[in-house]
Short mmCIF file of C-alpha atoms in Angstrom, two decimals:
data_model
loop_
_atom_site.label_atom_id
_atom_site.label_comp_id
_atom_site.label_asym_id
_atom_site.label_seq_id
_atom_site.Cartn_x
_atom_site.Cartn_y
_atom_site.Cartn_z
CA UNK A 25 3.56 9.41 26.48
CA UNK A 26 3.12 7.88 29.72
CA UNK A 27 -0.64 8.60 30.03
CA UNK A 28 -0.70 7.44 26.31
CA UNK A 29 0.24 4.03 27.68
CA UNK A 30 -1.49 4.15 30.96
CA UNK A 31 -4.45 3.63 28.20
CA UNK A 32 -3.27 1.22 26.15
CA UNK A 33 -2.54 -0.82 29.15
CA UNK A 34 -5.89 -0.81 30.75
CA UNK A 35 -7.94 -4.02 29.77
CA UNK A 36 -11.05 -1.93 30.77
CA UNK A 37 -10.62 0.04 27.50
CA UNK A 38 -11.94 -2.33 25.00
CA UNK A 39 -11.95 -0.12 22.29
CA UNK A 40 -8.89 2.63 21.04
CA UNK A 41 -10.28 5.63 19.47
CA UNK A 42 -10.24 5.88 15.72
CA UNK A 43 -10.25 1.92 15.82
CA UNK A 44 -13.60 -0.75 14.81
CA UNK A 45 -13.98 -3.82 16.94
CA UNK A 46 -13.38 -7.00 16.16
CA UNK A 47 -15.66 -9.69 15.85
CA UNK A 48 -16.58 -12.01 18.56
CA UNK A 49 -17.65 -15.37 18.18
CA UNK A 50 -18.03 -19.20 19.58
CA UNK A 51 -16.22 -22.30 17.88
CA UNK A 52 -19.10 -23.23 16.51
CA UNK A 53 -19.25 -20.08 13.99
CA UNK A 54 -15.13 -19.96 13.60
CA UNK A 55 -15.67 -23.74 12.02
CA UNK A 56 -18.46 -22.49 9.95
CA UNK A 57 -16.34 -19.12 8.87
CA UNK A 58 -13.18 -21.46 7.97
CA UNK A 59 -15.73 -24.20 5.80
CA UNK A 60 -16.96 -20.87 3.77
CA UNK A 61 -15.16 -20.11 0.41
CA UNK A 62 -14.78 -16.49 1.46
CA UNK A 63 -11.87 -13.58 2.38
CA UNK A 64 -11.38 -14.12 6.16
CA UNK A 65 -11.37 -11.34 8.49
CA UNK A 66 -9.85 -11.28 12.01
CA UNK A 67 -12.28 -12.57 15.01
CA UNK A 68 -12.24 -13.36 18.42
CA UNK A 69 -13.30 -17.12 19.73
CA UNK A 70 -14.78 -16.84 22.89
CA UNK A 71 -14.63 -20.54 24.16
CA UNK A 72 -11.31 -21.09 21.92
CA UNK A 73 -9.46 -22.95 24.86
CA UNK A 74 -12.51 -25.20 25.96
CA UNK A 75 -11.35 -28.56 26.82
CA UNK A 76 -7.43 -27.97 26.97
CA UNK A 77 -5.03 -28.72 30.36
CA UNK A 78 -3.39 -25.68 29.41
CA UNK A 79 -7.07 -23.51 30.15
CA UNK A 80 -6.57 -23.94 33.52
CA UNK A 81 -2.78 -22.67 33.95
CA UNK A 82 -2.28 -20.07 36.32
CA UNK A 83 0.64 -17.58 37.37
CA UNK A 84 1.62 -20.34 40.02
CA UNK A 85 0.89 -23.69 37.94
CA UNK A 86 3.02 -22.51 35.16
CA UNK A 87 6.01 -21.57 37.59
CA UNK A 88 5.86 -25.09 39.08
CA UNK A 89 5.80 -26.96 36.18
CA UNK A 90 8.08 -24.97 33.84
CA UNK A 91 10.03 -23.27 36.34
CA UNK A 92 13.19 -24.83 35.61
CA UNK A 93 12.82 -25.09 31.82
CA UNK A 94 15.38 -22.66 30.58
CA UNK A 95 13.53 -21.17 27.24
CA UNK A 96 14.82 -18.22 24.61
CA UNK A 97 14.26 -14.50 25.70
CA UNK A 98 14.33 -11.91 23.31
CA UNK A 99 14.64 -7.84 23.25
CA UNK A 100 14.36 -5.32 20.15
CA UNK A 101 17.86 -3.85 21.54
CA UNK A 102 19.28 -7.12 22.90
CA UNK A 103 20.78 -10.60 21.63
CA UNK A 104 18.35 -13.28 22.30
CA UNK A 105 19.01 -15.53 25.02
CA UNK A 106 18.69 -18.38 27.14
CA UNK A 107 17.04 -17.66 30.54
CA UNK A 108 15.34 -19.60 32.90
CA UNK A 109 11.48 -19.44 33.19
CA UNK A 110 11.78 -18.72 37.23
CA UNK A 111 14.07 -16.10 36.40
CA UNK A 112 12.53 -14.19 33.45
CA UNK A 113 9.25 -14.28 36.33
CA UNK A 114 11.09 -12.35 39.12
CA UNK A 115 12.27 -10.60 37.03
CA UNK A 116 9.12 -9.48 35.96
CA UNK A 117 8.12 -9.47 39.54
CA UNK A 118 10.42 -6.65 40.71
CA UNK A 119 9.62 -4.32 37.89
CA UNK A 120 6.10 -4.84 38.81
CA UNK A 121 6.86 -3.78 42.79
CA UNK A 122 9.20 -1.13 41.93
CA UNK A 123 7.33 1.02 39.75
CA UNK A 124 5.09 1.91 37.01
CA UNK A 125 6.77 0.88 33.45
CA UNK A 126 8.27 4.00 32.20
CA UNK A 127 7.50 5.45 29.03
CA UNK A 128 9.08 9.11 28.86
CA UNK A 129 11.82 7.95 26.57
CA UNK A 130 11.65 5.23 23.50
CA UNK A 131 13.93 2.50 24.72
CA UNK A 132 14.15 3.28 28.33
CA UNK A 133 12.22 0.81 28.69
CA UNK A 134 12.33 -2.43 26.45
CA UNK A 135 10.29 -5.18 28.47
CA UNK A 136 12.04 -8.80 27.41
CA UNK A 137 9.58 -11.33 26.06
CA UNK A 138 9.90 -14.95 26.25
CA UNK A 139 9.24 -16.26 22.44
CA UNK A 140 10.18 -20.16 22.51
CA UNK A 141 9.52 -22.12 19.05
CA UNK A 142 7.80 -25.55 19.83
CA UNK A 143 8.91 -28.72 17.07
CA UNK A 144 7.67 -31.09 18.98
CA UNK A 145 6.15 -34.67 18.08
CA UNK A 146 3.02 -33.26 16.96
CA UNK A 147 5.03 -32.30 13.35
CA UNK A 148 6.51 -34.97 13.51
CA UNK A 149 10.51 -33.80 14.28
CA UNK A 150 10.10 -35.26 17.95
CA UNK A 151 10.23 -33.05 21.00
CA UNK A 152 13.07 -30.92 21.70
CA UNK A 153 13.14 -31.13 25.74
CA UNK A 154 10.04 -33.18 28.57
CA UNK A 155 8.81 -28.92 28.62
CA UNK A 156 8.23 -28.46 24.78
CA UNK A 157 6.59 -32.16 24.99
CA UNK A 158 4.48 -31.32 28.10
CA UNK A 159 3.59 -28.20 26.34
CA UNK A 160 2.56 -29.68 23.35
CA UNK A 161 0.32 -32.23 24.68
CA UNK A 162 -1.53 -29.27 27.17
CA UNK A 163 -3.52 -28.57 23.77
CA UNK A 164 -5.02 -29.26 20.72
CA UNK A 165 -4.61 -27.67 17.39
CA UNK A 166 -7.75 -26.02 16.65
CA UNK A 167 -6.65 -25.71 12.85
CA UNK A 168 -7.76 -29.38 11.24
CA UNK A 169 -5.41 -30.34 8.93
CA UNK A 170 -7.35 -29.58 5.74
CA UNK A 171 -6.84 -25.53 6.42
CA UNK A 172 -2.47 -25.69 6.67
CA UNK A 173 -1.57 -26.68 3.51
CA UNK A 174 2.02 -26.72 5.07
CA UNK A 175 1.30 -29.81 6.89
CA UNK A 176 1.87 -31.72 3.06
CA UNK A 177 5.38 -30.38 3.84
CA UNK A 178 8.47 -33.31 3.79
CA UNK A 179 9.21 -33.95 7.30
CA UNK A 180 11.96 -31.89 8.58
CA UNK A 181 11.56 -29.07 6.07
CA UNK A 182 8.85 -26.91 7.67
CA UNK A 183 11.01 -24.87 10.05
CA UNK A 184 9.34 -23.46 13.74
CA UNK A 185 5.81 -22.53 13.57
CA UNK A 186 4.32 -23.09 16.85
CA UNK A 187 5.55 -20.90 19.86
CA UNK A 188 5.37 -20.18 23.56
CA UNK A 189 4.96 -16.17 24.30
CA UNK A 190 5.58 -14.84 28.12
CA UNK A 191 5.79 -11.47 28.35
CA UNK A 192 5.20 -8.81 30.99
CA UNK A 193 3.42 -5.86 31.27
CA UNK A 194 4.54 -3.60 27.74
CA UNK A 195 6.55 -6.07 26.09
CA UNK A 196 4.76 -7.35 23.07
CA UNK A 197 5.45 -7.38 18.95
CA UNK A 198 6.04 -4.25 17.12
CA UNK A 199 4.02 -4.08 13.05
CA UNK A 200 4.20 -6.85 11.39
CA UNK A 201 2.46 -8.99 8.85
CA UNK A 202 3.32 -12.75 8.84
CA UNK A 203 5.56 -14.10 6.50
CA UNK A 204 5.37 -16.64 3.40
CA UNK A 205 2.09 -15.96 3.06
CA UNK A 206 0.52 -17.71 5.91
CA UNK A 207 -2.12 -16.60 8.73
CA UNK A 208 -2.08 -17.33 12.58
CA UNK A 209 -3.61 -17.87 15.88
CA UNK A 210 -2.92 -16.93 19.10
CA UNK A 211 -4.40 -18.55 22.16
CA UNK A 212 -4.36 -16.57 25.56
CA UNK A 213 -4.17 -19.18 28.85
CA UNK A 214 -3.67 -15.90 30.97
CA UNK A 215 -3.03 -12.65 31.23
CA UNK A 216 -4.15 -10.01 29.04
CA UNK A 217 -3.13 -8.75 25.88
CA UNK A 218 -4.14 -5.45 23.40
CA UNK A 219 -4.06 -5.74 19.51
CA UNK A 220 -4.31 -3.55 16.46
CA UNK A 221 -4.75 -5.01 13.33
CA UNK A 222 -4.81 -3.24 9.72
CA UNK A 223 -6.62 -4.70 7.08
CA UNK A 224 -4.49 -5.91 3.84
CA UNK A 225 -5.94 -3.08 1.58
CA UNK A 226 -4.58 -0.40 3.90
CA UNK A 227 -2.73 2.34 1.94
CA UNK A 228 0.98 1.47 2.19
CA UNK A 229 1.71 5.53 3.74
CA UNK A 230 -0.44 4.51 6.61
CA UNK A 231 1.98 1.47 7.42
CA UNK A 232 4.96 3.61 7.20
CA UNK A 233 3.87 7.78 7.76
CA UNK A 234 3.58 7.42 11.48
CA UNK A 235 7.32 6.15 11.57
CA UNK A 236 8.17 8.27 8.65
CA UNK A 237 6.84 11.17 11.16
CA UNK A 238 9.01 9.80 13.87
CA UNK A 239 12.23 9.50 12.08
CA UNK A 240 11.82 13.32 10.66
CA UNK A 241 11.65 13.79 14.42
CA UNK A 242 15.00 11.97 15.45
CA UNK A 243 16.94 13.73 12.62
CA UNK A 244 15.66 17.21 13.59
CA UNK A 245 16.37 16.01 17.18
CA UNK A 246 13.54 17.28 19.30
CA UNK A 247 11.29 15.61 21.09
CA UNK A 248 11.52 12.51 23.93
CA UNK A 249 12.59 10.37 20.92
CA UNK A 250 15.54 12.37 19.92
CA UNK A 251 18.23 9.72 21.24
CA UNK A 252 16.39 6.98 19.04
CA UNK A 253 17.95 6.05 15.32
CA UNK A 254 16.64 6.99 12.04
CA UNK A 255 16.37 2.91 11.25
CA UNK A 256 14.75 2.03 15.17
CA UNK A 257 12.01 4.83 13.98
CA UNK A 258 10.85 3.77 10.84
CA UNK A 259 10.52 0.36 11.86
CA UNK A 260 7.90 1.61 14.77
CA UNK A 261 10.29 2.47 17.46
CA UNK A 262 11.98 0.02 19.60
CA UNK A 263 9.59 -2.16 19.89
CA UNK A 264 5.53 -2.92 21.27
CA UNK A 265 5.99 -0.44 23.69
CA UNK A 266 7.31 2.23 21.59
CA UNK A 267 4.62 1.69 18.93
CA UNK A 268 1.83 1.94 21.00
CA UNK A 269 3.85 4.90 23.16
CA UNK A 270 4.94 7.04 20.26
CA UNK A 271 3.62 6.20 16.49
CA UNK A 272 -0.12 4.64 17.44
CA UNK A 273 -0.91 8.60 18.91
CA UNK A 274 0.10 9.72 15.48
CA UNK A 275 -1.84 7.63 13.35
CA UNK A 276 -4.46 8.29 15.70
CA UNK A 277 -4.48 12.18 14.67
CA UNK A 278 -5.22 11.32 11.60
CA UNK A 279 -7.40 8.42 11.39
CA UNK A 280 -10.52 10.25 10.79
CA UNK A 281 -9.01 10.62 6.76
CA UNK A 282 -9.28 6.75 6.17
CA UNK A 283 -12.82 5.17 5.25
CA UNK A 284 -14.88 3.01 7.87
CA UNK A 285 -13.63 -0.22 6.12
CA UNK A 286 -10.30 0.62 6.32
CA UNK A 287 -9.83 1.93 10.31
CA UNK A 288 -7.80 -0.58 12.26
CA UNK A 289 -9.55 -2.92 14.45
CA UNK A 290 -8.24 -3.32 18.14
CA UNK A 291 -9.49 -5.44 20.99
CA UNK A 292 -8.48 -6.58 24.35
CA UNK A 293 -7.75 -10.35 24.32
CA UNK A 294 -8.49 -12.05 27.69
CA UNK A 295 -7.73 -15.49 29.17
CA UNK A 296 -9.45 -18.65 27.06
CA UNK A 297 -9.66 -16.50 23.86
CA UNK A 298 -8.02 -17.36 20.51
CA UNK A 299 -8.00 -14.27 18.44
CA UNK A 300 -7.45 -15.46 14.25
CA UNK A 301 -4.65 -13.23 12.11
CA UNK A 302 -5.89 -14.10 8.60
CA UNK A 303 -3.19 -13.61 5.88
CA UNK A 304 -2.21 -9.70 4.77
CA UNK A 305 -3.36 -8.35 8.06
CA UNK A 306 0.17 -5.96 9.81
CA UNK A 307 -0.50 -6.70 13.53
CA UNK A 308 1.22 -5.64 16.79
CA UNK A 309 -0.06 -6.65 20.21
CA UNK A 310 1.57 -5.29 23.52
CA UNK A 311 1.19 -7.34 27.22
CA UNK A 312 -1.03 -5.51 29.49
CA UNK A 313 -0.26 -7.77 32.35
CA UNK A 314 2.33 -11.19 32.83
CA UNK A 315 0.53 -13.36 30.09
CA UNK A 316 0.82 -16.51 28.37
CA UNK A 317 0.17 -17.71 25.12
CA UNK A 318 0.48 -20.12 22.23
CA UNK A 319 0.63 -19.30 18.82
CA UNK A 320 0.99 -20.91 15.40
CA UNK A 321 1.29 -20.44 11.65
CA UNK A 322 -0.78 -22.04 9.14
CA UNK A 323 -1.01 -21.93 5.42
CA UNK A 324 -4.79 -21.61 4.13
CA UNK A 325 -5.85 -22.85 0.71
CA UNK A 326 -7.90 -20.11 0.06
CA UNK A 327 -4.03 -18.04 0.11
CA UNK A 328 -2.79 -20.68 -2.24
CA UNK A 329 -0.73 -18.44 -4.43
CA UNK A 330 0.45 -16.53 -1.64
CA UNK A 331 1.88 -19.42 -0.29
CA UNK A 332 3.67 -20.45 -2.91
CA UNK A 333 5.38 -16.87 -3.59
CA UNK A 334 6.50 -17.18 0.19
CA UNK A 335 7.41 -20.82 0.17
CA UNK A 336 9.86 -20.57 -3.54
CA UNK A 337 10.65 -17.11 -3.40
CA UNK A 338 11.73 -17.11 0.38
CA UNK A 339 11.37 -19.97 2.74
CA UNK A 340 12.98 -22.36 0.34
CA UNK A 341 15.31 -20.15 -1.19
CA UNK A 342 17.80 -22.48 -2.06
CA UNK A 343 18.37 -25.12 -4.70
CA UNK A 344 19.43 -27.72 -1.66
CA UNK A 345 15.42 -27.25 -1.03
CA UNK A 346 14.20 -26.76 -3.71
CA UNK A 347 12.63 -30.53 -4.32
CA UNK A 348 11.11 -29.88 -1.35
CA UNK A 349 9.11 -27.10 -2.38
CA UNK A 350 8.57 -28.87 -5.75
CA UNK A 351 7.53 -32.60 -3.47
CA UNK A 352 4.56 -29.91 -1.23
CA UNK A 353 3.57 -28.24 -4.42
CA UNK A 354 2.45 -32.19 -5.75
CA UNK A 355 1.37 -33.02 -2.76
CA UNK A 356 -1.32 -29.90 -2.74
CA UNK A 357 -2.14 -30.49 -6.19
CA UNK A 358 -3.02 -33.97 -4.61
CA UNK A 359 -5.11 -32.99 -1.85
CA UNK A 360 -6.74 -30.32 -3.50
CA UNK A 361 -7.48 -31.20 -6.95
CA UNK A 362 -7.54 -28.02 -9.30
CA UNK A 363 -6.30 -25.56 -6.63
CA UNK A 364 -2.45 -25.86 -8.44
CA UNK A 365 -3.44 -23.49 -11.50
CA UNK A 366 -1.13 -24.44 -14.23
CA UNK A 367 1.54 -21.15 -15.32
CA UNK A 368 2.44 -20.05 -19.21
CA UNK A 369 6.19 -20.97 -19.52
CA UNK A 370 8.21 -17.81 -20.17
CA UNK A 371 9.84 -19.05 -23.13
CA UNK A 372 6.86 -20.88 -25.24
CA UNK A 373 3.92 -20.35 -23.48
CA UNK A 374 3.23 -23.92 -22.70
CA UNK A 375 1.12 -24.70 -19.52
CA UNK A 376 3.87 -26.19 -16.85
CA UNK A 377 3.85 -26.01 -13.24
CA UNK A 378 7.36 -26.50 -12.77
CA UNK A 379 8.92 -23.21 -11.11
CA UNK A 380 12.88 -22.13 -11.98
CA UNK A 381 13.77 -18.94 -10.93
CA UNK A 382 13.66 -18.36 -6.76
CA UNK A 383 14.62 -14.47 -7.13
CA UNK A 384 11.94 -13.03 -9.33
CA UNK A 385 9.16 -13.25 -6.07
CA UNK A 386 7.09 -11.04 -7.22
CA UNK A 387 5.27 -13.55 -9.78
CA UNK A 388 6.21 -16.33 -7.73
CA UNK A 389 9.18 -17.30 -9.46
CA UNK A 390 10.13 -17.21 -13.76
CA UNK A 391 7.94 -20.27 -14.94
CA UNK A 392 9.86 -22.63 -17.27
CA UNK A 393 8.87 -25.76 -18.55
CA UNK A 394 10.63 -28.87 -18.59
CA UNK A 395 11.44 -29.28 -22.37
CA UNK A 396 12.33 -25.54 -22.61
CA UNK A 397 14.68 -26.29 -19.14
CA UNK A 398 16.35 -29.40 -21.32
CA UNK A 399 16.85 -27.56 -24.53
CA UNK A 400 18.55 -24.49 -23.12
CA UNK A 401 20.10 -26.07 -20.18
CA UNK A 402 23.44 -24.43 -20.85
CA UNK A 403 21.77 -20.74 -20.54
CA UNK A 404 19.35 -21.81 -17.25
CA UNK A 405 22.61 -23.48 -16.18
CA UNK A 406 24.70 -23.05 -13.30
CA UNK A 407 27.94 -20.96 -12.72
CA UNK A 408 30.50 -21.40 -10.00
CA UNK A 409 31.20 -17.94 -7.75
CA UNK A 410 34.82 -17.67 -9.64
CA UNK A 411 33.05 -17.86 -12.87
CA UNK A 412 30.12 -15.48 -11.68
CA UNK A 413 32.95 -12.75 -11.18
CA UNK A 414 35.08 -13.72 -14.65
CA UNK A 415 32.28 -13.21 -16.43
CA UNK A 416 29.42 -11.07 -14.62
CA UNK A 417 31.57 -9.01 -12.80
CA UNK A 418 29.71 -9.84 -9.95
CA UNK A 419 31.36 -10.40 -6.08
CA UNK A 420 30.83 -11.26 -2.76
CA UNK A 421 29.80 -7.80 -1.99
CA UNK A 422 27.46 -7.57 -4.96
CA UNK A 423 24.99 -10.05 -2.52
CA UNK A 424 25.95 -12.79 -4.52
CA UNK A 425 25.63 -14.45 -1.09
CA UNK A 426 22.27 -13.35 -0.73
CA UNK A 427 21.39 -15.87 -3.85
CA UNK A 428 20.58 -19.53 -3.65
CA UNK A 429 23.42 -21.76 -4.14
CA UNK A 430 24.69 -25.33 -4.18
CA UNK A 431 27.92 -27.00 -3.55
CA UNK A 432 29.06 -29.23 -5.51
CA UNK A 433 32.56 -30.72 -7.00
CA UNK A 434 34.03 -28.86 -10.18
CA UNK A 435 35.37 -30.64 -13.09
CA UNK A 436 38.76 -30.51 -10.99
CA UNK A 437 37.33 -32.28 -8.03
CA UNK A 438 37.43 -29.27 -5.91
CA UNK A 439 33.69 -28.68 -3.85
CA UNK A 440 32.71 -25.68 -5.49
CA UNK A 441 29.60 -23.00 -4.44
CA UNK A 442 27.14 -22.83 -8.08
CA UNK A 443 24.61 -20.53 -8.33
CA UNK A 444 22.05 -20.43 -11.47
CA UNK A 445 22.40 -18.13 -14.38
CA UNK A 446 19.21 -16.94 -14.41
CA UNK A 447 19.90 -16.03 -10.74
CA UNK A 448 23.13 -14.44 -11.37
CA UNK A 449 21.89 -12.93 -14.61
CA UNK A 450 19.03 -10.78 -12.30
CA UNK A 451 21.41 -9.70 -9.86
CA UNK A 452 23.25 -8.13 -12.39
CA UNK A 453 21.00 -6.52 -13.97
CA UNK A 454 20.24 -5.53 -10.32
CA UNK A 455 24.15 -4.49 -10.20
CA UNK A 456 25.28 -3.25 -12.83
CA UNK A 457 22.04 -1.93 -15.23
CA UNK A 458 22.11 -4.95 -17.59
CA UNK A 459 23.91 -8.06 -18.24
CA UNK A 460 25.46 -6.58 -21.29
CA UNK A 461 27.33 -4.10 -19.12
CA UNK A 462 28.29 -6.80 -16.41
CA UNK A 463 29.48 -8.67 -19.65
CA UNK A 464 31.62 -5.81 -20.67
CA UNK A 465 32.84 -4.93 -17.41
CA UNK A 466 34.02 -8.46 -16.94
CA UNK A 467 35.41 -8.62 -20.29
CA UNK A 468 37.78 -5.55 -19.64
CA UNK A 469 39.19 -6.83 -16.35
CA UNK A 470 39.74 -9.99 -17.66
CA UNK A 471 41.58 -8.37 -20.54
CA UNK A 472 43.57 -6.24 -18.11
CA UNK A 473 44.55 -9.67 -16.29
CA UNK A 474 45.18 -11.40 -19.89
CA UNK A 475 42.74 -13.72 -18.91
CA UNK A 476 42.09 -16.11 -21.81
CA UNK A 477 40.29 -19.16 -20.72
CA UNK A 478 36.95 -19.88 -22.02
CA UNK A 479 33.71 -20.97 -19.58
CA UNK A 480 32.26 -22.77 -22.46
CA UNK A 481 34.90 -25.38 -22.86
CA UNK A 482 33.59 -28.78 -22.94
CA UNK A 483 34.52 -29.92 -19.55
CA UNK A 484 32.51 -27.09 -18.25
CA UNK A 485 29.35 -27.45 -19.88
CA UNK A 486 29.53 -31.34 -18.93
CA UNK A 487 30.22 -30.24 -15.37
CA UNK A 488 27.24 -27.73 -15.15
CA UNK A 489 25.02 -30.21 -17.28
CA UNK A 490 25.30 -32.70 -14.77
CA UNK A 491 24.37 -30.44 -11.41
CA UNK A 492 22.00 -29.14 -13.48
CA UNK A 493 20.60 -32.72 -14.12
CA UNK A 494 21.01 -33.75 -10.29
CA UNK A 495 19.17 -30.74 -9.24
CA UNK A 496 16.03 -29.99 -11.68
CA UNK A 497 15.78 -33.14 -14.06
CA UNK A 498 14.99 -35.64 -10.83
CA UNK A 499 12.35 -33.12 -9.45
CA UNK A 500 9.98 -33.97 -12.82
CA UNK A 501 10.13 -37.81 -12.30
#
């Protein structure tokens, strides 16, 4: 393992075996890639950093004027957090004087990473601390505005999406793809830093046998990774260094089976180089020396629909935000007239754009339009937690509390948590095989407890006809 990563770590080696390189380019050509109506593919810009303060940072520069910033550090085994940016140094310092990083054992070694999300006045939520707004100002975005469709986001609601990395030598990010849809770049100021992307149309077993491999490992307990978990090796090990250490050699065994188009690309990312992540791409990236970097998210039309999945199905998961999901999904249709295709409502096929259902993410959400929404109300209604268990049988440890929910005061007065039917009607299909048998189950307990009231009584459906009118009917003024 250890001469595995004695190769990994040396920037000399451009180039991993069973790997294609990645394309290199100037600004010039990245802006003429990004203005093309075309599927993007990773590259390299070569003069990514020209013009920024932050270009010119060095080891000693970025001690002195960050020094005594205290930002988050984080670990695969390890709570994140706080340390201070002198500190996390030495301590990089010593492990660099007192020997090589050790790799005989997954999770001897865990290098911590500094990963600090920047909101700073630049996205308009004003800077968190004089280092985030130093920071901040030491660059400019080299996305324009046109290309992050999640800059039409209300102000407040786009959570952290621009970061500060410092790592040391075999920290790094084990695979992953970006979530909600979105692609990234990563700016280098220094340092040195060793990626391996796969491309989106990778066979899923690829992603996963090399860990699958690992974790058959573990449970037969042989090998240096025999102390390691079942769960830490199928998700790649303990981290960069274990990926690279233990799973990349392998994939590598076996790359030879996948087509030229389909191989990995890696590269060696050096100081003043932005390397682009478009969307669908599982990435990991290890240190090879102290670096520094920025990074960001962005949302490109051209991913529209992927977007939106991310953005209803996840990242605004909950009826509290769901008007702002509904107020970007206007303001796209806005900037980019005709990208915001129209859906077929799921109960009479009308053309609507109006999204109900957050759980169903694999189409995006259940499409139902706004007349259809009025006239069944009742049925796309809302049902408090009590009620969700009287009559769905369904309880805390069912993941109710994994479903998007509101609170709001009952017809009693009392603040009450509501989820939506069509929510809770999913789960329990999810739960219990079909609503009918959540029905029945709830209908025999409730007999056992001679539980007679009725959900449907007047005050009830008044109660859940106004959230529901709070919530939804406001969103299509």
């Amino acid at each position: 393992v250890r001469a595995e990563m004695d190769l990994v770590l040396d920037k000399s080696i451009e180039l991993l075996v069973g790997t294609r390189p990645i394309d290199r380019v100037t600004q010039a050509e990245c802006d003429a890639r990004h203005a093309q109506d075309a599927t993007m593919q990773p590259m390299i810009v070569k003069d990514g950093c020209a013009g920024w303060d932050a270009e010119n940072w060095t080891e000693e520069q970025f001690r002195s004027d960050f020094g005594d910033a205290t930002f988050m550090v984080h670990s695969s085994t390890e709570d994140s957090a706080p340390m201070a940016v002198s500190d996390f140094m030495d301590n990089h310092a010593k492990a660099s004087k007192n020997a090589k990083v050790q790799y005989d054992s997954v999770g001897t070694e865990d290098p911590l990473y500094l990963f600090e999300t920047l909101i700073g006045g630049k996205d308009g939520n004003g800077p968190s601390s004089p280092a985030h707004l130093h920071i901040l100002n030491s660059y400019t975005d080299p996305i324009p505005d046109r290309l992050d469709m999640l800059r039409l986001s209300n102000e407040g609601s786009r959570p952290g999406y621009r970061w500060l990395l410092l790592g040391g030598r075999g920290s790094g990010t084990k695979l992953h793809i970006d979530p909600f849809g979105t692609s990234a770049w990563n700016a280098l100021l220094f340092g040195a830093k060793r990626w391996v992307l796969f491309p989106p149309n990778t066979p899923q077993k690829w992603i996963d046998a090399p860990g699958t491999a690992l974790a058959e490992m573990v449970n037969a307990g042989v090998g240096p990774d025999a102390t390691l978990g079942e769960e830490a090796a199928l998700n790649g090990s303990s981290g960069a260094s274990g990926w690279f250490g233990h799973v990349w050699p392998r994939y590598r065994e076996s790359a030879e089976e996948l087509p030229e188009h389909l191989r990995p690309i890696s590269c060696v990312q050096m100081p003043g180089e932005i390397i682009y992540v478009p969307l669908g791409w599982y990435h990991t990236v290890i240190n090879i020396e102290l670096s520094v970097a920025f990074t960001e998210n962005y949302a490109d039309p051209r991913n529209y629909i992927a977007v939106r999945r991310g953005l209803f199905g996840n990242l605004w998961g909950s009826l509290e935000h769901l008007d702002s999901a509904c107020d970007w999904n206007a303001a796209v249709d806005r900037v980019y007239p005709g990208l915001v295709q129209p859906n077929s409502c799921v109960l009479c096929d009308a053309e609507t754009i109006q999204r109900i259902s957050l759980l169903n993410v694999e189409n995006g959400g259940r499409v139902v339009c706004h007349a259809c929404a009025e006239a069944t109300s009742h049925y796309h209604g809302v049902l408090s937690a009590a009620d969700a268990y009287r009559w769905l049988h369904l309880s805390h440890s069912d993941d109710l509390q994994e479903l998007p929910s509101l609170w709001h005061k009952n017809v009693r007065g009392v603040l009450t948590q509501y989820f939506m039917r069509a929510h809770l009607h999913e789960l329990a299909e999810e739960v219990h095989g079909s609503v009918q048998d959540a029905r029945a189950l709830a209908r025999d307990e409730r007999g056992a407890k001679d539980d007679t009231d009725e959900i449907d009584n007047e005050a009830e459906k008044k109660c859940v006809r106004n959230i529901w009118e709070q919530v939804f009917y406001r969103l299509n003024n």
